[in-house]
mmCIF file with all atom_site columns, C-alpha atoms in Angstrom:
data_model
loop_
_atom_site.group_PDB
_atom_site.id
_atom_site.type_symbol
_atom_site.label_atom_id
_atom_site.label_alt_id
_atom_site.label_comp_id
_atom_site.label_asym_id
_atom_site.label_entity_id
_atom_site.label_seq_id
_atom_site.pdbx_PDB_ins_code
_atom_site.Cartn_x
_atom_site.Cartn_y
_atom_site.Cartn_z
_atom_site.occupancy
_atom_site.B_iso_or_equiv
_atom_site.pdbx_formal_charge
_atom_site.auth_seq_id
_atom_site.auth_comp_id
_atom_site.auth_asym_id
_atom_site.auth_atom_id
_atom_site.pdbx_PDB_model_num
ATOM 1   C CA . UNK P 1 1   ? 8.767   17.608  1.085   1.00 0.00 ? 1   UNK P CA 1
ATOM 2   C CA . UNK P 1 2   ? 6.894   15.338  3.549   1.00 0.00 ? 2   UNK P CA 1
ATOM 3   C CA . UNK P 1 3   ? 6.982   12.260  1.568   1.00 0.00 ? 3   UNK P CA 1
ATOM 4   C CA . UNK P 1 4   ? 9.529   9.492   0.382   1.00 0.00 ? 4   UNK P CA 1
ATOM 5   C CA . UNK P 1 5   ? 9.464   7.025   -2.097  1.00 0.00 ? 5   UNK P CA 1
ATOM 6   C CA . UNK P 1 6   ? 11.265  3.235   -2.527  1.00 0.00 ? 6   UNK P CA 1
ATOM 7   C CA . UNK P 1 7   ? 10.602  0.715   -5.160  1.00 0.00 ? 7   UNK P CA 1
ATOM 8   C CA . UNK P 1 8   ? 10.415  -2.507  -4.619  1.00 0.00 ? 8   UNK P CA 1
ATOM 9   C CA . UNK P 1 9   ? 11.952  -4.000  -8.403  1.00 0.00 ? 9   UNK P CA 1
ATOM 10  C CA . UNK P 1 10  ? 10.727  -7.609  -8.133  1.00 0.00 ? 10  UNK P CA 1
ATOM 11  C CA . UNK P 1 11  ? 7.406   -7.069  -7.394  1.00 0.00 ? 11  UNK P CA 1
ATOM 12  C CA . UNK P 1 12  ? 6.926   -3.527  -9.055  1.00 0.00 ? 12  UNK P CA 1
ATOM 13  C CA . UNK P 1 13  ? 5.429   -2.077  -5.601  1.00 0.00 ? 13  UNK P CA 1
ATOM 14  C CA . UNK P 1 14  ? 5.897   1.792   -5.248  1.00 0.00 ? 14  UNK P CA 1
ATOM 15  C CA . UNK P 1 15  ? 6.215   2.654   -1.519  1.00 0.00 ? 15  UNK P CA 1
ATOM 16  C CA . UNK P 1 16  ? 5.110   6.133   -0.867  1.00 0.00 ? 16  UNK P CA 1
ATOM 17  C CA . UNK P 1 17  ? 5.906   7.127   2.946   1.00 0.00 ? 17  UNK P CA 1
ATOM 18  C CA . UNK P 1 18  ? 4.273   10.315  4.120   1.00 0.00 ? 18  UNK P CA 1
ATOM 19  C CA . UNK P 1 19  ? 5.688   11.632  7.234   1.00 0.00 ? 19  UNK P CA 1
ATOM 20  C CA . UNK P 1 20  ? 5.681   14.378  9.658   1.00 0.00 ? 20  UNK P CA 1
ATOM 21  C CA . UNK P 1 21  ? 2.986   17.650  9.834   1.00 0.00 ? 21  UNK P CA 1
ATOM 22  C CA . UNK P 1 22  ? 0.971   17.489  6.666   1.00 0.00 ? 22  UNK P CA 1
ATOM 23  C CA . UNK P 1 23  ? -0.905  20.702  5.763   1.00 0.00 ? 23  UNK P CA 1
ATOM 24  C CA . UNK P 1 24  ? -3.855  21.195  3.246   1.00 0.00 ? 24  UNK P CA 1
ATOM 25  C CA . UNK P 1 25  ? -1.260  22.670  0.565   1.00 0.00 ? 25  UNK P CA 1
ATOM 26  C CA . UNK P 1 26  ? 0.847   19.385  1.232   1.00 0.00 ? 26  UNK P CA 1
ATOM 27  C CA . UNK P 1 27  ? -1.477  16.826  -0.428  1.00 0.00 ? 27  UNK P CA 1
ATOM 28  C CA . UNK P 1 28  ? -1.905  18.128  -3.800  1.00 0.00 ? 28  UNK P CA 1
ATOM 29  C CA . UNK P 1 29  ? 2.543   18.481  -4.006  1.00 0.00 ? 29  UNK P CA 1
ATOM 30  C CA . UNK P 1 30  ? 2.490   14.573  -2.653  1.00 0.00 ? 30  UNK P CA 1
ATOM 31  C CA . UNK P 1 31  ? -0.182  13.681  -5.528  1.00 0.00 ? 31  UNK P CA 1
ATOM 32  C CA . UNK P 1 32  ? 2.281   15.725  -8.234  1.00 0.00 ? 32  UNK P CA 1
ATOM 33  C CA . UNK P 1 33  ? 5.396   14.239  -6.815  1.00 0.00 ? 33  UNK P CA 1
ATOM 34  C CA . UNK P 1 34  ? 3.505   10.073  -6.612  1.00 0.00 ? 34  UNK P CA 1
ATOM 35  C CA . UNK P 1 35  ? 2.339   11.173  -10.164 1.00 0.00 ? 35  UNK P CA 1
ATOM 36  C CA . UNK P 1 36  ? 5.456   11.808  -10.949 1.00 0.00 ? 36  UNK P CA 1
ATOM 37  C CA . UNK P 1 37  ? 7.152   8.254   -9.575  1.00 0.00 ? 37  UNK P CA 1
ATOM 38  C CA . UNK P 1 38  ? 4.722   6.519   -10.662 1.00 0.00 ? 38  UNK P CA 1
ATOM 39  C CA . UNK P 1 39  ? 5.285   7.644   -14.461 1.00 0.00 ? 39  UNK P CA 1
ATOM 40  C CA . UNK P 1 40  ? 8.758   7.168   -14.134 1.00 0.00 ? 40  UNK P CA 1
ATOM 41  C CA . UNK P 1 41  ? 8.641   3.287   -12.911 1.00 0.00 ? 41  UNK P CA 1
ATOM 42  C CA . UNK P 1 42  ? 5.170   2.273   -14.003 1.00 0.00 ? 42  UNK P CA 1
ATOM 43  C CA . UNK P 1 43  ? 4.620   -0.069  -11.005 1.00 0.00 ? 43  UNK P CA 1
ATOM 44  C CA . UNK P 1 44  ? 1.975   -2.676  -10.225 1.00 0.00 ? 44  UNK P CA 1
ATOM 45  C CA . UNK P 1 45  ? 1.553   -1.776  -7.167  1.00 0.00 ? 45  UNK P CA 1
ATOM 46  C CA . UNK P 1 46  ? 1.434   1.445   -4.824  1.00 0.00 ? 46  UNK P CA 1
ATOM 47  C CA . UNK P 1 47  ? 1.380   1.582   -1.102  1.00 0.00 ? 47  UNK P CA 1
ATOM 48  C CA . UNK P 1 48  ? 0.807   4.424   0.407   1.00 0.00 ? 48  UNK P CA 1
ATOM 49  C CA . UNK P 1 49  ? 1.251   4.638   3.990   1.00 0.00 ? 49  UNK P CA 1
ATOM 50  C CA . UNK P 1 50  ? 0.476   7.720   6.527   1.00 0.00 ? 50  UNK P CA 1
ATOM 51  C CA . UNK P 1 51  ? 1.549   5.920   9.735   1.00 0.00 ? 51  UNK P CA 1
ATOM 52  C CA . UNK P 1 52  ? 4.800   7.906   9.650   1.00 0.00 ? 52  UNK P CA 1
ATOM 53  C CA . UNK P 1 53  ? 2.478   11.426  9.893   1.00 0.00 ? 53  UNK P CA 1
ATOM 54  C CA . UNK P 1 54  ? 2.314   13.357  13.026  1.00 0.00 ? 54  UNK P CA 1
ATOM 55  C CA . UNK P 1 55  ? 0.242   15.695  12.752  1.00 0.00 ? 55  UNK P CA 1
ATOM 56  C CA . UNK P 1 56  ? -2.398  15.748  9.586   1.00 0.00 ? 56  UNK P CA 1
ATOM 57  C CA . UNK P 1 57  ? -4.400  19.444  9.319   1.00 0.00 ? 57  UNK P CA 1
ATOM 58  C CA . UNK P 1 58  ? -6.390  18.727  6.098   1.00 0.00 ? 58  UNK P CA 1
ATOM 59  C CA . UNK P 1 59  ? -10.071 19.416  5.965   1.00 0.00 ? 59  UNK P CA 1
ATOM 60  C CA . UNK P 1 60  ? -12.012 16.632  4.357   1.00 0.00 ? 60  UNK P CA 1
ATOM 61  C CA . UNK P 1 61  ? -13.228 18.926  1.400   1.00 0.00 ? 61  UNK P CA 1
ATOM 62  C CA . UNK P 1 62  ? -9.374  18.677  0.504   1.00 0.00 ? 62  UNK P CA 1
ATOM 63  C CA . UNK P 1 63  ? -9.377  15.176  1.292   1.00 0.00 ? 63  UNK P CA 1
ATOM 64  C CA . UNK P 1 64  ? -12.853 14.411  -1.209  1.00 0.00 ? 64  UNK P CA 1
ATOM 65  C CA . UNK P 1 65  ? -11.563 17.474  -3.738  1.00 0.00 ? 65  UNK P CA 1
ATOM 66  C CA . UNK P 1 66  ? -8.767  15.305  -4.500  1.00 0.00 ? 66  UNK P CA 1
ATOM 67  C CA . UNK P 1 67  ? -9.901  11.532  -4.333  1.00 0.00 ? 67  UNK P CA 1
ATOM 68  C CA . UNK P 1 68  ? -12.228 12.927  -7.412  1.00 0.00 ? 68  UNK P CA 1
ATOM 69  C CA . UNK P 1 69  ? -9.266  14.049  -9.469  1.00 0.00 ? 69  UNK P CA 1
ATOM 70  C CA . UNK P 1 70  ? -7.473  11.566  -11.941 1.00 0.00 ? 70  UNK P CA 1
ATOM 71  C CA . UNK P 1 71  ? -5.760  8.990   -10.516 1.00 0.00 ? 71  UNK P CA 1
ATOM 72  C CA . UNK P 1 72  ? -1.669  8.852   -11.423 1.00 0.00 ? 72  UNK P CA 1
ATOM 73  C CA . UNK P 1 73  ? -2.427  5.040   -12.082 1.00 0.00 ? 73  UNK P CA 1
ATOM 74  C CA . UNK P 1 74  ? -4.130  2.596   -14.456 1.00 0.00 ? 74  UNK P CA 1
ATOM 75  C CA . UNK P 1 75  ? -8.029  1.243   -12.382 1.00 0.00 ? 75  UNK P CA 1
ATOM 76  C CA . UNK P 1 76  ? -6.666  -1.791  -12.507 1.00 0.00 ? 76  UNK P CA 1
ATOM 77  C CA . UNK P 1 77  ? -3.532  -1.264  -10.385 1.00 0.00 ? 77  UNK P CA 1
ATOM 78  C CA . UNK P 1 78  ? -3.995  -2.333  -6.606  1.00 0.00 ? 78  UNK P CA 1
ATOM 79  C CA . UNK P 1 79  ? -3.393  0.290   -4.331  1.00 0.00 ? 79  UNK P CA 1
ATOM 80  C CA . UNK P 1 80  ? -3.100  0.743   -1.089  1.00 0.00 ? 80  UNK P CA 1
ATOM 81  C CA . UNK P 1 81  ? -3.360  3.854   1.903   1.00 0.00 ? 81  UNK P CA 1
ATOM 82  C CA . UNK P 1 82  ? -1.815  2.306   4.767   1.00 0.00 ? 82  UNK P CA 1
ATOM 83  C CA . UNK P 1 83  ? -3.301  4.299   8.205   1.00 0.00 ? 83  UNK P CA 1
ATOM 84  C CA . UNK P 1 84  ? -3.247  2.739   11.710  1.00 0.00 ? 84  UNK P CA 1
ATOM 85  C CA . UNK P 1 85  ? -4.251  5.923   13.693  1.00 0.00 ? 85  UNK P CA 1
ATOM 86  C CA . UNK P 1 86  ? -7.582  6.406   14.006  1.00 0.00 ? 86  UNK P CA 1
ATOM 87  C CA . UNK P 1 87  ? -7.925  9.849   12.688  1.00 0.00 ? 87  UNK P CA 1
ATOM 88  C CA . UNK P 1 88  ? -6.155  8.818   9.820   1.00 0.00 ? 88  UNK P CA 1
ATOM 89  C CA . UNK P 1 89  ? -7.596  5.440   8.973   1.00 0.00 ? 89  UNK P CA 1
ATOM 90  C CA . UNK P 1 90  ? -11.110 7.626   8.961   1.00 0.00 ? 90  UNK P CA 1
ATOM 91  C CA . UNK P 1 91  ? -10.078 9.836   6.476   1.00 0.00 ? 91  UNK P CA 1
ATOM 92  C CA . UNK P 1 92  ? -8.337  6.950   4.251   1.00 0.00 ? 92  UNK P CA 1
ATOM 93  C CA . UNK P 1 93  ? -11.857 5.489   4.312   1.00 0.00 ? 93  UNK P CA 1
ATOM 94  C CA . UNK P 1 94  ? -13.439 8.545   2.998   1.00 0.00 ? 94  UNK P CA 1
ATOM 95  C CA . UNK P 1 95  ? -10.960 8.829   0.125   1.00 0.00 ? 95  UNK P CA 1
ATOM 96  C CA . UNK P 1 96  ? -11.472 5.310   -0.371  1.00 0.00 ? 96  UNK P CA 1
ATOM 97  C CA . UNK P 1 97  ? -15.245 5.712   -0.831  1.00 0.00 ? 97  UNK P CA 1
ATOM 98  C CA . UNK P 1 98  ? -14.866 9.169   -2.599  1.00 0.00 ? 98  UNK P CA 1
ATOM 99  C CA . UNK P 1 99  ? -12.554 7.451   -5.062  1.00 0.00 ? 99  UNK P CA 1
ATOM 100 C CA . UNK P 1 100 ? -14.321 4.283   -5.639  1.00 0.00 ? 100 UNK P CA 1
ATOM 101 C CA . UNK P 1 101 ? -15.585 5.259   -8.973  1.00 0.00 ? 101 UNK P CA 1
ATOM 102 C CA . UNK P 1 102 ? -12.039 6.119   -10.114 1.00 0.00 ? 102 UNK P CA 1
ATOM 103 C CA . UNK P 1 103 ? -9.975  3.908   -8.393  1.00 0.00 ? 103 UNK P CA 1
ATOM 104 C CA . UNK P 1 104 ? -12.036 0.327   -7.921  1.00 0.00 ? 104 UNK P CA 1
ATOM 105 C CA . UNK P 1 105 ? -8.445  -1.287  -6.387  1.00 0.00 ? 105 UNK P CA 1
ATOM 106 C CA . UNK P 1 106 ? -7.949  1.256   -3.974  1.00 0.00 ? 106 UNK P CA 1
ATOM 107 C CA . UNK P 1 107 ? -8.341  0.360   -0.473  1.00 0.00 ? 107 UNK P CA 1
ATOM 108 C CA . UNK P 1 108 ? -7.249  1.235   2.818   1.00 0.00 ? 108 UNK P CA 1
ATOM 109 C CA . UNK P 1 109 ? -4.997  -0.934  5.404   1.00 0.00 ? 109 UNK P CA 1
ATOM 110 C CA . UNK P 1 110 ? -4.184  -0.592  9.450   1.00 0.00 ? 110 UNK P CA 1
ATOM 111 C CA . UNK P 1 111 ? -0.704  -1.652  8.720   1.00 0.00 ? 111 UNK P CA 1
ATOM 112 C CA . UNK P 1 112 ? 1.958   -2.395  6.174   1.00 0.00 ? 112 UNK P CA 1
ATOM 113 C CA . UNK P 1 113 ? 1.795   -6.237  6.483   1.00 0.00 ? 113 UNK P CA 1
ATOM 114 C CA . UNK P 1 114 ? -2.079  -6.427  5.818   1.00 0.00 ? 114 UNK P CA 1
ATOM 115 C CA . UNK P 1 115 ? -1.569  -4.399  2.254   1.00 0.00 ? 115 UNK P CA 1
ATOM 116 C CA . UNK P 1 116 ? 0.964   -6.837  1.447   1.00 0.00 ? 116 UNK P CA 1
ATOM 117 C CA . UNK P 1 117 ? -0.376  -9.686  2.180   1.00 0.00 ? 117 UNK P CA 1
ATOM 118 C CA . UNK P 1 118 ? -3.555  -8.370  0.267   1.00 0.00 ? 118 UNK P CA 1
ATOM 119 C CA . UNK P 1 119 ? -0.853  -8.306  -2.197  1.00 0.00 ? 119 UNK P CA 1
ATOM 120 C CA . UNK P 1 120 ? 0.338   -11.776 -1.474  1.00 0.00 ? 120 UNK P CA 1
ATOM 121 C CA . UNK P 1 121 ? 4.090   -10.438 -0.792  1.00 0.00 ? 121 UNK P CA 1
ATOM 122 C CA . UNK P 1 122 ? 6.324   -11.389 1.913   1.00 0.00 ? 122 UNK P CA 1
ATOM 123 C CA . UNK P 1 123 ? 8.963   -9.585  3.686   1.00 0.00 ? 123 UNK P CA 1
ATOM 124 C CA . UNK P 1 124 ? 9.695   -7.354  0.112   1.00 0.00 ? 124 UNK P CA 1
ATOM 125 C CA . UNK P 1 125 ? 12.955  -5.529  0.145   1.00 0.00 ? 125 UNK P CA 1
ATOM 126 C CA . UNK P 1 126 ? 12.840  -2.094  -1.174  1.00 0.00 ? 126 UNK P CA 1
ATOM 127 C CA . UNK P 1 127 ? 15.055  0.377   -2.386  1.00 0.00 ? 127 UNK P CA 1
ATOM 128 C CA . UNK P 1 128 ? 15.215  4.275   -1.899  1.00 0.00 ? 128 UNK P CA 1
ATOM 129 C CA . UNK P 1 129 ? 13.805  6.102   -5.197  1.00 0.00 ? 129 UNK P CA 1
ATOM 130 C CA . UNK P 1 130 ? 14.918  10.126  -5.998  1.00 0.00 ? 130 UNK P CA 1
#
Protein backbone atom coordinates (compact mmCIF):
# COMPACT_ATOMS: atom_id res chain seq x y z
CA UNK A 1 0.00 0.00 0.00
CA UNK A 2 1.21 3.55 -0.80
CA UNK A 3 0.77 5.00 2.53
CA UNK A 4 2.39 4.87 6.13
CA UNK A 5 1.32 5.85 9.31
CA UNK A 6 3.28 7.14 12.81
CA UNK A 7 1.74 8.50 15.89
CA UNK A 8 2.95 11.01 17.61
CA UNK A 9 1.70 9.86 21.61
CA UNK A 10 2.17 13.23 23.34
CA UNK A 11 0.40 15.27 21.20
CA UNK A 12 -2.13 12.63 19.72
CA UNK A 13 -1.07 13.68 15.97
CA UNK A 14 -1.66 10.82 13.37
CA UNK A 15 0.93 11.17 10.55
CA UNK A 16 -0.34 9.70 7.39
CA UNK A 17 2.57 9.67 4.63
CA UNK A 18 1.42 8.91 1.12
CA UNK A 19 4.14 8.03 -1.17
CA UNK A 20 5.04 6.89 -4.53
CA UNK A 21 2.47 6.46 -7.88
CA UNK A 22 -1.01 6.92 -6.56
CA UNK A 23 -3.80 5.66 -8.86
CA UNK A 24 -7.63 6.49 -8.76
CA UNK A 25 -8.29 2.94 -7.00
CA UNK A 26 -5.50 4.02 -4.41
CA UNK A 27 -7.41 6.80 -2.58
CA UNK A 28 -10.46 5.15 -1.47
CA UNK A 29 -7.86 1.92 0.19
CA UNK A 30 -5.78 5.06 1.90
CA UNK A 31 -9.27 6.54 3.25
CA UNK A 32 -10.20 2.68 4.60
CA UNK A 33 -6.76 2.10 5.91
CA UNK A 34 -6.60 6.27 7.80
CA UNK A 35 -10.19 5.19 8.86
CA UNK A 36 -8.94 2.46 10.18
CA UNK A 37 -5.83 4.22 12.33
CA UNK A 38 -7.64 6.67 13.21
CA UNK A 39 -10.30 4.36 15.10
CA UNK A 40 -7.70 2.50 16.58
CA UNK A 41 -5.77 5.63 18.33
CA UNK A 42 -8.47 8.27 18.32
CA UNK A 43 -6.01 11.17 17.75
CA UNK A 44 -6.38 14.94 17.93
CA UNK A 45 -4.75 15.54 15.23
CA UNK A 46 -4.12 14.12 11.56
CA UNK A 47 -1.56 15.21 9.08
CA UNK A 48 -1.70 14.09 6.01
CA UNK A 49 1.06 14.76 3.77
CA UNK A 50 1.45 13.93 -0.19
CA UNK A 51 4.94 15.45 -0.61
CA UNK A 52 6.38 11.92 -0.59
CA UNK A 53 4.03 11.10 -3.99
CA UNK A 54 5.57 10.84 -7.33
CA UNK A 55 3.36 10.51 -9.53
CA UNK A 56 -0.59 11.23 -8.60
CA UNK A 57 -3.16 9.92 -11.67
CA UNK A 58 -6.50 10.73 -9.94
CA UNK A 59 -9.16 12.63 -11.77
CA UNK A 60 -10.72 15.33 -9.67
CA UNK A 61 -14.27 13.63 -9.80
CA UNK A 62 -12.36 11.00 -7.53
CA UNK A 63 -10.77 13.65 -5.72
CA UNK A 64 -14.55 15.69 -5.00
CA UNK A 65 -16.42 11.96 -4.91
CA UNK A 66 -14.52 11.38 -1.88
CA UNK A 67 -14.02 14.77 0.06
CA UNK A 68 -18.10 14.39 0.17
CA UNK A 69 -17.99 11.04 1.91
CA UNK A 70 -17.86 10.81 5.84
CA UNK A 71 -14.99 11.90 7.32
CA UNK A 72 -12.97 9.03 9.61
CA UNK A 73 -12.80 11.95 12.25
CA UNK A 74 -14.85 14.01 14.71
CA UNK A 75 -15.48 18.15 12.74
CA UNK A 76 -13.80 19.30 15.37
CA UNK A 77 -10.44 17.53 14.92
CA UNK A 78 -7.75 19.74 13.04
CA UNK A 79 -6.53 18.24 10.09
CA UNK A 80 -4.18 18.73 7.85
CA UNK A 81 -3.14 17.68 3.79
CA UNK A 82 0.33 18.62 3.60
CA UNK A 83 1.23 19.28 -0.49
CA UNK A 84 4.20 21.40 -1.66
CA UNK A 85 4.03 20.48 -5.43
CA UNK A 86 1.97 22.43 -7.27
CA UNK A 87 -0.20 19.88 -8.85
CA UNK A 88 -0.79 18.54 -5.64
CA UNK A 89 -1.32 21.55 -3.44
CA UNK A 90 -4.23 22.35 -6.27
CA UNK A 91 -5.98 19.39 -5.75
CA UNK A 92 -5.58 19.54 -1.73
CA UNK A 93 -7.37 22.88 -2.20
CA UNK A 94 -10.22 21.41 -4.02
CA UNK A 95 -10.74 18.70 -1.40
CA UNK A 96 -10.39 21.31 1.05
CA UNK A 97 -13.25 23.37 -0.42
CA UNK A 98 -15.28 20.19 -1.44
CA UNK A 99 -15.03 19.10 2.18
CA UNK A 100 -15.64 22.26 3.95
CA UNK A 101 -19.10 21.39 4.92
CA UNK A 102 -17.89 18.12 6.48
CA UNK A 103 -14.69 18.82 7.67
CA UNK A 104 -14.62 22.78 8.92
CA UNK A 105 -10.76 22.01 10.44
CA UNK A 106 -9.48 20.68 7.42
CA UNK A 107 -6.99 22.63 5.64
CA UNK A 108 -4.22 22.32 3.40
CA UNK A 109 -0.30 23.13 4.08
CA UNK A 110 2.99 23.61 1.61
CA UNK A 111 5.01 21.83 4.16
CA UNK A 112 5.14 19.81 7.32
CA UNK A 113 6.38 22.65 9.61
CA UNK A 114 3.49 25.13 8.62
CA UNK A 115 0.69 22.30 9.74
CA UNK A 116 2.46 22.06 12.87
CA UNK A 117 2.96 25.13 13.77
CA UNK A 118 -0.82 25.72 12.85
CA UNK A 119 -0.85 23.14 15.44
CA UNK A 120 1.45 24.97 17.76
CA UNK A 121 3.94 21.80 17.92
CA UNK A 122 7.57 21.82 17.72
CA UNK A 123 9.99 19.39 16.44
CA UNK A 124 7.27 16.27 17.53
CA UNK A 125 8.85 12.89 17.59
CA UNK A 126 6.83 10.19 16.11
CA UNK A 127 6.66 6.66 16.12
CA UNK A 128 5.96 4.02 13.29
CA UNK A 129 2.18 2.68 13.61
CA UNK A 130 1.14 -1.07 11.90
Amino acid sequence: MPVHFEFNSKHKILLVVVKGEIKGADVQSVKAAVTEQANRLQPASLIVDLSRITKFDVTAEIMRSTARQPSPLAESVPSFLVAPQEYLFGMARMYEQVASGKRPNLKVAHTLQEALAALGVENPEFEHVE
